[in-house]
Amino acid sequence: MNSETKSCQNCKKDFTIEPDDFSFYEKIKVPIPTFCPECRFQRRLSFRNNRVFYKRQCILCEKSLLSLYNPEKPFIIYCRDCWLSDKWDPMSYGQEYDFTVPFFDQFQLLQFAVPRVNLYQTNFKSSEYCNYGLDFKECYLLFGGRGNERVYFGNQVFDSKDSLEIAFSEKVEFSYELFECTRVNRLFFSHHSSDCVDSFYLIDCRNCLNCFGCVGLVNKQYHIFNQRYSKEEYQKFINSSEIGSFQAHLEFLQKLKELELKAIHRYARVYKSVNSDGDDLYESRNTHMSFSSRQTEDSKFLFFARNNVKDCYDNSFQGFNSERVYEIAHGFGGNNIAFGIRNIFNQDARYNEECSDCNDIFGCEGLRKKQYCILNKQYTKEEYETLVPRIIEQMNVIPYKSKKGLVYKYGEFFSFELSPFNYNETIAQEYFPLTQEQALQRGYLWKESEPRNYQITLKKEDIPDHIQDVGDDITGQVIACEHGGKCLEQCTEAFKIISEEFKFYKRMNLPLPRLCPNCRHYKRLKQRNPLKLWHRKCMCDKKHIHHEEHCEVEFETSYAPERSEIVYCEKCYQQEVY
């Protein structure tokens, strides 16, 4: 079968369906998509709210709680205990399928009727202001992850302790301001580094100890901006460098950036992988156009898919023994499932939200351990197998049409009009930032800024430069965010330093931040290359084993051609850096 070029009905750009793509779509019995990969990804992200909380009340037990859902939205919210209890039955909201009404219109009525859990917290202890996690203890503003203790201001963190400002990292201790780091201790202001200890400002470093401001080092100690020093010289530098000064911090970042532009970069961070392309991949096989994923096989268009993923396309925040899974936004496990939101361990399922351990369900909301259900209504096996093909046919004959004229037949993920969140409440804003005007023009909903009822007591220019000059009264101050709400980063305009956070800064001799937690989060995400690939050629012109003059190796890379970094293929990088 040959490749085919299609035009995305959303952004109007062309995209290509490859022969392997056709094979996958045939395997799970879905038509080819009408949205391009990027628009499909953005659409899925618009269904996940990580960090925007509202004060609500459990409709069942009337307990006060925090919730992801804006009170202005017509959703019924339960606390987690009530939602998991047998005090209510999601099957009681079952609807008879109406073949005269588009499927998505009927599903939206079910969305409004079936109660929703306030937050996604499993075994949380003293971690109220956290979401999407398992086994959190004494954490704060941590979103996504598992097995964490005393981790503050984080996103997708695993098995870590006593650290602040961490994202997409695991096995971290006593560290600060990290992105995509693994197995580190006392590491600060670093990204894409692993097995490093007692170091500052590292990029793409591995197994380094006592290093400062380094890029691309492996198995090194006592290095400062990639230069070797004696133990005594290194310690003298650390003692005299005013590490606790914010002004010095900015100067270190600038010098690190200059060094990064001169350093050699591997074309992609793809490790222990075979026939795979993307970035931040680990132990992958035949995986393409995928990012921040591991243990994947025969898959494509993945983002943060982990732990045994096979034959999966267009998955984000999905994993843990998933097979033949397509267009899924956030969940665990599953086999032969498609078009789902926050589902766990389902099989043979299509178009479901927040269902778990179910088989053979279609268009259901909030079900647990059920089989042969459509719109939360129970059917026999024979009835179910007769109805589903009729519904699929009806979805093609009477498709859902969005307000912007987009057509949703069978085979398309949920329209973003069915998202329970406004665009700027979701992580779509993190990866595809839009202004209010742009979002509304494209048909998304938007949350208007609410009037702030607090008085700023400390402007950024009045914050002491050095942490040692900051008194304990800082925890009572309302500090102005440097962005002042004029960015696209869900800026809160002001923030407070909590007591445990301040103790950490003092103990580690780190300068106070000048941005609110949301803006700091967005700044951290910008350390990742774009979630796109460009076809390029190796820039090496040195003599290596596999070439005499200019290397002719070509590859797919997340470094755009117009960028200034020096990008090498794997063989050239290995010979120059290791």
XYZ file of C-alpha atoms in Angstrom:
578
model
C 0.000 0.000 0.000
C 1.312 3.450 -0.913
C 1.453 6.580 1.228
C -1.375 9.082 0.920
C -1.389 12.812 1.563
C -4.433 14.213 3.337
C -5.502 17.724 4.279
C -6.299 18.294 7.965
C -9.881 19.506 8.275
C -8.878 21.572 11.305
C -5.663 23.434 10.348
C -5.854 22.737 6.585
C -2.214 21.572 6.481
C -1.230 18.424 4.607
C -0.180 15.274 6.459
C 0.842 11.834 5.273
C -0.690 8.449 5.990
C 2.114 5.866 5.688
C 1.639 2.183 4.739
C 2.248 1.116 8.357
C -0.433 3.561 9.469
C -2.976 1.954 7.156
C -2.072 -1.446 8.634
C -2.677 -0.180 12.165
C -6.031 1.398 11.343
C -7.127 -1.821 9.665
C -6.000 -3.848 12.674
C -8.243 -1.978 15.073
C -11.016 -1.387 12.540
C -11.074 2.420 12.405
C -11.008 4.757 9.386
C -8.019 6.992 8.712
C -8.030 10.277 10.674
C -9.139 13.597 9.212
C -7.076 15.646 11.698
C -3.269 15.854 11.358
C -1.117 14.376 14.169
C -0.456 17.782 15.748
C -4.136 18.764 15.821
C -5.045 15.343 17.215
C -2.507 15.835 20.017
C -3.762 19.333 20.811
C -7.341 18.056 20.894
C -6.478 15.313 23.398
C -4.596 17.721 25.640
C -7.652 19.992 25.772
C -9.348 17.306 27.894
C -6.799 17.394 30.735
C -6.772 20.011 33.487
C -3.778 19.477 35.760
C -3.471 22.530 37.934
C -6.533 24.822 37.926
C -8.558 24.179 41.087
C -11.929 25.455 42.289
C -13.627 25.297 45.645
C -16.663 23.048 45.410
C -18.900 20.902 47.561
C -19.541 17.191 47.206
C -23.136 16.880 46.048
C -23.553 13.611 47.965
C -21.920 14.159 51.367
C -21.734 17.985 51.181
C -18.083 18.036 52.180
C -16.050 21.060 51.036
C -13.400 20.126 48.518
C -11.121 21.206 45.709
C -12.145 20.282 42.204
C -10.925 20.524 38.626
C -14.350 21.623 37.472
C -15.418 25.228 37.267
C -18.668 25.770 39.245
C -20.081 27.465 36.152
C -19.967 24.145 34.291
C -23.065 21.891 34.605
C -21.278 18.895 36.136
C -22.154 16.921 39.249
C -19.072 16.617 41.480
C -18.478 13.980 44.179
C -15.547 13.661 46.537
C -13.365 10.643 45.835
C -14.791 8.565 48.705
C -18.348 9.084 47.528
C -17.476 8.579 43.875
C -15.894 5.187 44.628
C -18.658 4.125 47.002
C -21.782 2.080 46.322
C -24.016 5.006 47.340
C -24.791 5.660 43.701
C -25.032 3.650 40.499
C -23.691 5.020 37.173
C -26.000 2.582 35.370
C -29.003 4.499 36.690
C -28.144 7.252 34.200
C -28.410 4.911 31.213
C -29.918 6.303 28.009
C -31.694 4.587 25.132
C -29.761 5.248 21.934
C -31.544 7.664 19.602
C -30.697 7.015 15.955
C -32.060 10.419 14.923
C -29.538 12.411 17.004
C -25.730 12.596 16.474
C -23.818 10.350 18.858
C -21.741 13.128 20.410
C -24.850 15.140 21.312
C -26.173 12.120 23.190
C -22.839 11.495 24.875
C -22.644 15.095 26.081
C -25.978 14.685 27.887
C -24.463 11.683 29.668
C -21.399 13.764 30.580
C -23.637 16.318 32.282
C -25.703 13.690 34.106
C -23.146 11.238 35.538
C -21.259 12.409 38.668
C -17.525 13.096 38.377
C -14.725 12.722 40.904
C -13.294 16.028 42.141
C -9.581 15.137 41.752
C -7.526 12.099 40.771
C -5.794 11.212 44.027
C -4.961 7.658 45.091
C -3.388 7.122 48.525
C -2.573 10.775 49.135
C -1.441 11.859 52.607
C -1.262 15.559 53.428
C -1.159 16.351 49.709
C -4.464 18.122 49.114
C -3.216 20.529 46.445
C -2.039 17.787 44.101
C -3.629 15.876 41.256
C -3.195 12.851 38.968
C -1.030 10.688 41.183
C -0.512 7.599 43.312
C 1.145 7.397 46.735
C 1.902 11.059 47.518
C 2.971 12.061 51.007
C 3.304 15.679 52.147
C 3.494 17.014 48.599
C 2.314 20.383 47.327
C 1.321 21.505 43.829
C 2.549 18.231 42.353
C 0.692 17.058 39.252
C 1.233 13.550 37.947
C 3.505 10.809 39.216
C 3.880 8.112 41.823
C 5.688 7.343 45.074
C 6.718 10.869 46.108
C 7.398 12.422 49.506
C 7.807 16.126 50.210
C 8.022 17.103 46.554
C 6.743 20.626 45.903
C 5.911 22.291 42.581
C 6.310 19.347 40.238
C 4.889 17.641 37.189
C 5.160 13.929 36.295
C 7.587 13.001 39.094
C 8.245 9.432 40.221
C 9.830 7.894 43.325
C 11.359 11.145 44.552
C 11.840 12.919 47.869
C 12.620 16.309 49.392
C 12.853 18.269 46.146
C 11.283 21.338 44.533
C 10.470 22.448 40.985
C 10.847 19.060 39.286
C 9.277 17.892 36.010
C 9.314 14.644 34.025
C 11.914 13.138 36.347
C 12.355 10.143 38.632
C 14.428 9.006 41.589
C 15.335 12.544 42.600
C 16.414 13.602 46.090
C 17.357 16.973 47.630
C 17.307 18.672 44.251
C 15.852 21.806 42.689
C 14.706 23.024 39.279
C 15.118 19.875 37.167
C 13.618 18.668 33.902
C 13.954 15.125 32.488
C 16.485 13.976 35.100
C 16.912 10.501 36.585
C 18.675 9.066 39.634
C 20.152 12.307 40.941
C 20.944 13.732 44.367
C 21.643 17.362 45.195
C 21.402 18.441 41.585
C 20.260 21.999 40.836
C 19.141 23.992 37.770
C 19.685 21.112 35.332
C 17.927 19.195 32.601
C 18.276 15.946 30.640
C 20.880 14.564 33.032
C 21.142 11.299 34.938
C 23.172 9.710 37.745
C 24.633 13.069 38.805
C 25.399 14.190 42.361
C 26.342 17.484 44.032
C 26.249 19.494 40.820
C 24.772 22.697 39.373
C 23.628 23.846 35.923
C 24.080 20.639 33.924
C 22.686 19.810 30.485
C 22.904 16.337 28.926
C 25.341 15.048 31.519
C 25.648 11.498 32.857
C 27.387 10.073 35.892
C 28.936 13.356 36.962
C 29.971 14.421 40.447
C 30.903 17.929 41.601
C 30.365 19.603 38.239
C 29.156 23.141 37.570
C 27.795 24.677 34.379
C 28.564 21.743 32.091
C 27.098 20.399 28.857
C 27.408 16.871 27.467
C 29.839 15.448 30.020
C 30.029 11.745 30.904
C 31.832 10.227 33.906
C 33.434 13.503 35.014
C 34.262 15.195 38.322
C 35.438 18.679 39.297
C 34.534 20.391 36.039
C 33.469 24.032 35.704
C 31.914 25.058 32.379
C 33.406 21.903 30.836
C 36.939 22.642 32.050
C 38.792 20.282 34.419
C 39.906 21.608 37.823
C 41.489 20.153 40.912
C 39.332 19.356 43.914
C 40.719 22.380 45.741
C 40.166 24.729 42.801
C 36.619 23.476 42.353
C 35.761 23.951 46.016
C 37.254 27.442 45.971
C 35.034 28.332 43.016
C 31.913 27.009 44.743
C 32.681 28.900 47.947
C 33.295 32.182 46.136
C 30.530 32.076 43.529
C 27.628 33.552 45.483
C 25.372 30.681 44.435
C 22.602 32.069 46.632
C 22.480 35.289 44.595
C 19.728 35.682 41.995
C 21.896 38.006 39.898
C 24.690 35.438 39.910
C 22.123 32.786 38.962
C 21.153 34.769 35.855
C 24.810 35.134 34.905
C 25.384 31.387 35.296
C 22.390 30.670 33.056
C 23.699 33.032 30.375
C 27.147 31.453 30.414
C 25.586 27.974 30.293
C 23.507 28.992 27.269
C 26.623 30.221 25.467
C 28.383 26.940 26.217
C 25.370 24.946 25.052
C 25.493 26.625 21.634
C 29.167 25.655 21.250
C 28.736 22.075 22.466
C 28.030 19.053 20.260
C 24.481 17.706 20.539
C 23.246 14.211 19.860
C 20.610 14.340 17.102
C 18.042 12.891 19.534
C 17.834 11.634 23.073
C 16.925 8.100 22.058
C 18.510 5.425 24.231
C 18.541 1.620 24.085
C 16.087 1.774 21.207
C 15.781 0.123 17.800
C 14.320 1.700 14.652
C 12.701 4.533 16.604
C 12.555 8.296 16.203
C 11.392 11.166 18.346
C 13.003 12.529 21.510
C 13.388 11.435 25.116
C 12.768 7.788 24.200
C 14.086 4.847 26.177
C 13.878 1.112 25.459
C 11.677 1.600 22.411
C 11.333 -0.554 19.326
C 9.718 0.450 16.040
C 8.324 3.592 17.667
C 8.011 6.758 15.611
C 7.141 10.432 16.054
C 7.024 9.890 19.818
C 8.271 11.837 22.800
C 9.019 11.348 26.502
C 8.108 7.663 26.334
C 9.669 4.357 27.299
C 9.201 0.620 26.815
C 7.159 1.048 23.662
C 6.891 -1.133 20.567
C 5.317 -0.852 17.107
C 3.735 2.489 18.008
C 3.484 6.061 16.740
C 2.484 9.565 17.865
C 3.023 8.916 21.576
C 3.565 11.423 24.345
C 4.439 10.220 27.840
C 3.430 6.630 27.133
C 5.263 4.243 29.432
C 5.708 0.714 30.733
C 4.875 -1.826 28.045
C 3.038 -0.065 25.239
C 2.527 -2.058 22.055
C 0.653 -1.356 18.837
C -0.573 2.043 20.030
C -1.152 5.275 18.085
C -1.979 8.773 19.304
C -1.679 8.130 23.023
C -0.868 10.789 25.617
C -0.306 10.005 29.297
C -1.114 6.349 28.684
C 0.706 3.112 29.389
C 1.094 0.213 31.810
C 0.456 -2.782 29.562
C -1.468 -1.088 26.760
C -1.972 -2.870 23.455
C -3.887 -1.822 20.344
C -4.877 1.499 21.830
C -5.776 4.494 19.642
C -6.584 8.151 20.356
C -6.540 7.883 24.141
C -6.134 10.848 26.456
C -4.833 9.838 29.863
C -5.301 6.386 31.341
C -3.734 3.037 32.132
C -3.702 -0.305 30.395
C -6.276 -1.599 27.990
C -6.548 -3.734 24.886
C -8.344 -2.866 21.672
C -9.670 0.456 22.880
C -10.085 3.743 21.046
C -11.298 7.290 21.655
C -11.188 7.433 25.435
C -10.546 9.845 28.275
C -9.155 8.738 31.666
C -9.986 5.042 31.288
C -8.295 2.226 33.196
C -7.804 -1.378 32.062
C -10.723 -1.640 29.646
C -10.977 -4.004 26.698
C -12.842 -3.813 23.400
C -14.151 -0.327 24.117
C -14.890 2.827 22.117
C -15.749 6.414 23.116
C -15.735 6.137 26.901
C -14.790 8.496 29.712
C -13.627 7.566 33.220
C -14.508 3.881 32.945
C -12.436 1.111 34.515
C -12.135 -2.669 34.209
C -14.888 -2.870 31.598
C -15.278 -4.993 28.470
C -17.342 -4.279 25.374
C -18.664 -0.815 26.193
C -19.481 2.057 23.831
C -20.127 5.687 24.740
C -20.165 5.187 28.517
C -19.376 7.479 31.433
C -18.046 6.460 34.869
C -18.687 2.696 34.649
C -16.760 0.132 36.660
C -16.560 -3.610 35.932
C -19.361 -3.649 33.372
C -19.835 -5.349 30.007
C -22.077 -4.874 26.974
C -23.160 -1.316 27.776
C -24.027 1.604 25.485
C -24.604 5.090 26.959
C -24.564 3.427 30.413
C -27.463 1.137 29.478
C -27.095 -2.632 29.882
C -27.602 -4.965 26.911
C -27.159 -8.650 26.253
C -24.167 -9.799 24.227
C -26.343 -10.352 21.176
C -28.063 -6.971 21.490
C -24.729 -5.173 21.949
C -23.112 -6.818 18.952
C -26.128 -5.886 16.822
C -26.389 -2.278 18.020
C -22.741 -1.181 17.802
C -22.423 -1.610 13.989
C -25.699 0.285 13.576
C -24.399 3.127 15.760
C -21.161 3.301 13.788
C -23.140 3.498 10.556
C -25.393 6.184 12.043
C -22.343 8.220 13.158
C -21.259 8.349 9.521
C -24.711 9.146 8.151
C -25.639 11.705 10.847
C -22.253 13.061 12.004
C -21.709 15.625 14.724
C -20.825 19.057 13.383
C -18.982 21.552 15.551
C -19.824 25.243 15.653
C -16.842 25.818 13.366
C -18.124 23.318 10.829
C -15.773 20.442 11.672
C -17.333 17.056 10.929
C -17.000 14.231 13.463
C -17.853 10.847 12.016
C -16.938 7.491 13.519
C -13.161 7.372 13.856
C -12.647 10.874 15.231
C -11.805 11.606 18.854
C -14.265 13.703 20.883
C -14.796 17.238 19.648
C -13.070 19.766 21.889
C -16.568 21.196 22.407
C -17.170 18.173 24.660
C -14.201 18.965 26.877
C -15.328 19.768 30.431
C -12.632 22.456 30.617
C -11.881 25.807 29.082
C -8.830 25.810 26.846
C -6.653 27.903 29.159
C -7.457 25.600 32.075
C -5.906 22.638 30.266
C -2.400 21.496 29.435
C -3.152 22.216 25.777
C -2.219 25.790 26.713
C 1.190 24.512 27.865
C 2.086 22.903 24.537
C -0.037 24.959 22.132
C -0.299 28.406 23.778
C -3.057 30.637 22.426
C -4.319 34.088 23.199
C -7.961 34.463 24.161
C -8.745 35.822 20.716
C -7.019 32.918 18.971
C -8.731 30.309 21.153
C -12.211 31.728 20.628
C -11.584 32.098 16.913
C -10.771 28.387 16.716
C -13.865 27.381 18.638
C -12.361 26.712 22.071
C -13.903 27.943 25.295
C -11.916 30.402 27.397
C -11.886 31.206 31.101
C -11.921 34.944 31.754
C -9.406 36.225 34.301
C -10.942 36.680 37.719
C -10.369 39.851 39.738
C -7.573 39.354 42.261
C -8.562 40.135 45.827
C -5.072 40.243 47.315
C -2.685 43.117 47.919
C 0.889 42.710 46.687
C 3.262 43.455 49.570
C 6.608 42.762 47.874
C 7.604 43.788 44.358
C 10.216 41.771 42.492
C 12.739 44.597 42.579
C 12.477 44.687 46.378
C 13.281 40.995 46.881
C 16.765 40.667 48.424
C 19.265 39.405 45.848
C 20.879 36.819 48.150
C 18.982 34.158 50.039
C 21.040 34.821 53.176
C 19.602 38.337 53.289
C 16.010 37.073 53.314
C 14.265 36.977 56.675
C 11.651 34.549 57.975
C 8.945 37.139 57.368
C 9.129 36.358 53.636
C 6.519 33.636 54.171
C 3.973 36.311 55.024
C 4.574 38.376 51.910
C 2.453 38.457 48.745
C 5.103 38.646 46.019
C 4.449 40.082 42.566
C 5.154 37.667 39.731
C 7.669 39.083 37.269
C 5.270 38.405 34.375
C 2.448 40.347 35.981
C -0.215 38.318 34.179
C 0.956 39.527 30.766
C 2.018 36.105 29.484
C 0.157 33.043 28.160
C 1.259 30.879 31.078
C -1.731 30.828 33.438
C 0.098 33.458 35.500
C -1.386 34.039 38.954
C 0.208 37.538 39.056
C 1.377 36.999 42.635
C 2.529 34.161 44.870
C 3.677 33.256 48.360
C 6.715 31.404 49.628
C 5.516 28.627 51.949
C 7.545 27.820 55.052
C 8.904 24.422 53.931
C 9.901 25.931 50.601
C 11.784 28.751 52.332
C 13.598 26.289 54.604
C 14.746 24.415 51.504
C 16.111 27.566 49.857
C 17.984 28.461 53.029
C 19.345 24.965 53.543
C 20.525 24.589 49.941
C 21.620 28.236 49.575
C 19.370 28.934 46.594
C 17.972 32.324 45.492
C 14.265 33.059 45.762
C 12.232 32.701 42.556
C 10.787 35.755 40.846
C 7.963 33.954 39.046
C 4.737 32.404 40.311
C 4.562 28.556 40.310
C 2.634 28.444 37.026
C 5.125 30.632 35.169
C 8.017 28.645 36.643
C 6.340 25.482 35.363
C 6.009 26.875 31.847
C 9.630 28.049 31.862
C 10.734 24.542 32.834
C 8.793 22.978 29.965
C 10.616 25.222 27.499
C 13.793 23.241 28.191
C 12.292 20.498 26.023
C 12.831 20.646 22.288
C 9.673 21.078 20.181
C 7.516 17.980 19.887
C 8.231 17.904 16.167
C 10.805 16.286 13.900
C 12.831 17.694 11.009
C 14.847 15.726 8.478
C 18.483 16.830 8.666
C 22.046 15.772 7.927
C 24.880 15.368 10.427
C 26.937 18.566 10.812
C 30.221 16.784 11.542
C 33.092 17.617 9.155
C 35.855 15.846 11.101
C 37.463 12.585 10.071
C 35.809 9.594 11.737
C 35.777 5.851 11.168
C 32.659 5.985 9.001
C 33.530 9.086 6.964
C 36.570 11.014 5.672
C 35.246 14.563 5.351
C 31.663 15.699 5.886
C 29.394 13.049 7.423
C 26.544 12.059 5.109
C 24.305 10.431 7.725
C 20.719 11.731 7.732
C 18.226 11.534 10.574
C 15.011 12.821 12.117
C 15.658 15.349 14.865
C 13.777 17.769 17.117
C 16.424 20.418 16.386
C 14.963 22.682 13.698
C 17.362 23.499 10.805
C 17.467 27.198 11.655
C 18.705 26.595 15.207
C 22.294 27.377 16.162
C 23.201 24.145 17.968
C 25.780 21.768 16.486
C 23.928 18.510 15.818
C 25.727 15.210 15.166
C 24.533 11.742 14.256
C 24.920 9.015 16.874
C 28.265 7.670 15.599
C 29.914 11.078 15.335
C 28.549 12.126 18.706
C 29.906 8.967 20.361
C 33.377 9.502 18.918
C 33.551 13.163 19.887
C 31.934 13.185 23.320
C 32.634 9.833 24.974
